[in-house]
mmCIF file of C-alpha atoms in Angstrom:
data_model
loop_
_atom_site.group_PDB
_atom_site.id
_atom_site.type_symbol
_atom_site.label_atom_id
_atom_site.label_comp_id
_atom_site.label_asym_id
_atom_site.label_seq_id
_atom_site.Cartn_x
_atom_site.Cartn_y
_atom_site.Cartn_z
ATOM 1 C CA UNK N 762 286.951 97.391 172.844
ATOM 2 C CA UNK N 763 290.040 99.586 172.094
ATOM 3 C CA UNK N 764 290.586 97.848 168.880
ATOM 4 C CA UNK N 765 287.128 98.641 167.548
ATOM 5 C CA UNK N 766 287.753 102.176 168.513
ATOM 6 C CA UNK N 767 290.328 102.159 166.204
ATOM 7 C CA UNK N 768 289.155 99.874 163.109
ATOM 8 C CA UNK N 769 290.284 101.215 160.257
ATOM 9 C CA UNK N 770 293.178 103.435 161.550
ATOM 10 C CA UNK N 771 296.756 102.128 162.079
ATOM 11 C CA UNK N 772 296.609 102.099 166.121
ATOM 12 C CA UNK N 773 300.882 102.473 165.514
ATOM 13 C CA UNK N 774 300.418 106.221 164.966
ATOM 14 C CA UNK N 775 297.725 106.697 167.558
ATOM 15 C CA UNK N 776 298.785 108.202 170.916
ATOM 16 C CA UNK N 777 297.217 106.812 174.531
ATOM 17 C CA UNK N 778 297.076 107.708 177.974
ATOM 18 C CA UNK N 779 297.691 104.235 179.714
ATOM 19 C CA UNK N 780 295.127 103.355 182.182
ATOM 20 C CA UNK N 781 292.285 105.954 179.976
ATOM 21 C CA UNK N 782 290.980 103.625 177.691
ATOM 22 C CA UNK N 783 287.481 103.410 178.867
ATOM 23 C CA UNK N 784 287.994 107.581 178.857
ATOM 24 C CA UNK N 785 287.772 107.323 174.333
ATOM 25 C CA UNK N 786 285.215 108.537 172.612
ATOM 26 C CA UNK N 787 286.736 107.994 169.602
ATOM 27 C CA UNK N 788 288.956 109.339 166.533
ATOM 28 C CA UNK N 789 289.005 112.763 165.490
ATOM 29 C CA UNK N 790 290.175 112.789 161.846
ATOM 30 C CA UNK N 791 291.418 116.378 160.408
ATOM 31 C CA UNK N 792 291.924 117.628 157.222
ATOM 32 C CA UNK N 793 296.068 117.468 156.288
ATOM 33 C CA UNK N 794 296.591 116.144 159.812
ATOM 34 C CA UNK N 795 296.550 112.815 160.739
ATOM 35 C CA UNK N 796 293.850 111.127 163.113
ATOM 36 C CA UNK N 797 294.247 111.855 166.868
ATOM 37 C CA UNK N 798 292.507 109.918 169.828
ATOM 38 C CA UNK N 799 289.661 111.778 171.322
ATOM 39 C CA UNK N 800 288.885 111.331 175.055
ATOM 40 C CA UNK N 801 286.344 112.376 177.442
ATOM 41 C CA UNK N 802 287.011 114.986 180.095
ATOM 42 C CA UNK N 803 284.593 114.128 182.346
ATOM 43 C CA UNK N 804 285.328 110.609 182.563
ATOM 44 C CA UNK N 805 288.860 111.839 182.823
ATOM 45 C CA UNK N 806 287.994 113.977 185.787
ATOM 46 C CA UNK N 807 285.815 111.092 187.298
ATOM 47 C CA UNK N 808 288.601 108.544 186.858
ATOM 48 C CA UNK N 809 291.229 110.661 189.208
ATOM 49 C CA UNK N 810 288.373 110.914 191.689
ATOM 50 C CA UNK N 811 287.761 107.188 191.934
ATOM 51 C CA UNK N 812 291.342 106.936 191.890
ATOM 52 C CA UNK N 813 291.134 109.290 194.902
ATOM 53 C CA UNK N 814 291.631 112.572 194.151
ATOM 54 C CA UNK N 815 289.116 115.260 195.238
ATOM 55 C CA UNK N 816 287.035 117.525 192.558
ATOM 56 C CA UNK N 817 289.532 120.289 192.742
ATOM 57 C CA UNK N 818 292.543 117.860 192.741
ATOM 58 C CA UNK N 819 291.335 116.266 189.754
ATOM 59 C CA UNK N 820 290.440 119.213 187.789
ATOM 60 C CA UNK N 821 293.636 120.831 188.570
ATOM 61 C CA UNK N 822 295.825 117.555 187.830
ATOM 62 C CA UNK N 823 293.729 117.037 184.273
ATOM 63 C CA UNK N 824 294.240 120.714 183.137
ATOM 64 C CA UNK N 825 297.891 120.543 184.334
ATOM 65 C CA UNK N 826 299.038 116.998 183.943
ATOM 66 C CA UNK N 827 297.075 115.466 180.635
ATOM 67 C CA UNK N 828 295.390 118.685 178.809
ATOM 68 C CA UNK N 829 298.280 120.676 178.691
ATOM 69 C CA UNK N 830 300.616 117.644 177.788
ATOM 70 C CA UNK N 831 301.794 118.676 174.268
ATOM 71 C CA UNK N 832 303.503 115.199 172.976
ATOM 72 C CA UNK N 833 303.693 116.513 169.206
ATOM 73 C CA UNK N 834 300.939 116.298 166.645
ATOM 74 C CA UNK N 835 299.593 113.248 167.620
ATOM 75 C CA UNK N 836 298.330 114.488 171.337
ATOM 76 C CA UNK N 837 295.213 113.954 172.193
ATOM 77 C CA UNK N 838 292.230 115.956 172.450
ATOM 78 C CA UNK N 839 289.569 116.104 174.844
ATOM 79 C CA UNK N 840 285.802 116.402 174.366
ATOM 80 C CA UNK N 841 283.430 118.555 176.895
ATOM 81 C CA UNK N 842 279.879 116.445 175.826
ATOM 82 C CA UNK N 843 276.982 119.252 176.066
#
């Protein structure tokens, strides 16, 4: 599945959270930037509860822990879906 998330972009310069895969939504390409691997927060959030975290513990271990990573210009983003 990860492969076809990234068909057509050189998964060499595209930065993962082990153990999030089934957390992508996709690639976010930018103008003058290159692509960056998109995941979703809630299934983020969801993941560290099944992994046995509570709501607050998870939430406070995403925003802490993965969202305010900054690995360079490759980081991640994360998507709130509506």
């Amino acid at each position: 599945m990860i492969k076809d998330l990234f068909s057509g972009f050189d998964p060499d310069y595209l930065l993962v959270m082990d153990g999030y895969d089934d957390c992508i939504v996709g690639v976010v390409e930018r103008f003058g930037q290159e692509p960056i691997v998109c995941y979703d927060k809630g299934k983020i959030i969801q993941k560290l509860q099944d992994d046995g975290m509570s709501r607050d513990e998870a939430i406070e271990f995403f925003h802490f822990n993965q969202f305010g990573a900054w690995v360079g210009d490759l980081t991640p983003c994360f998507l709130s879906p509506n």
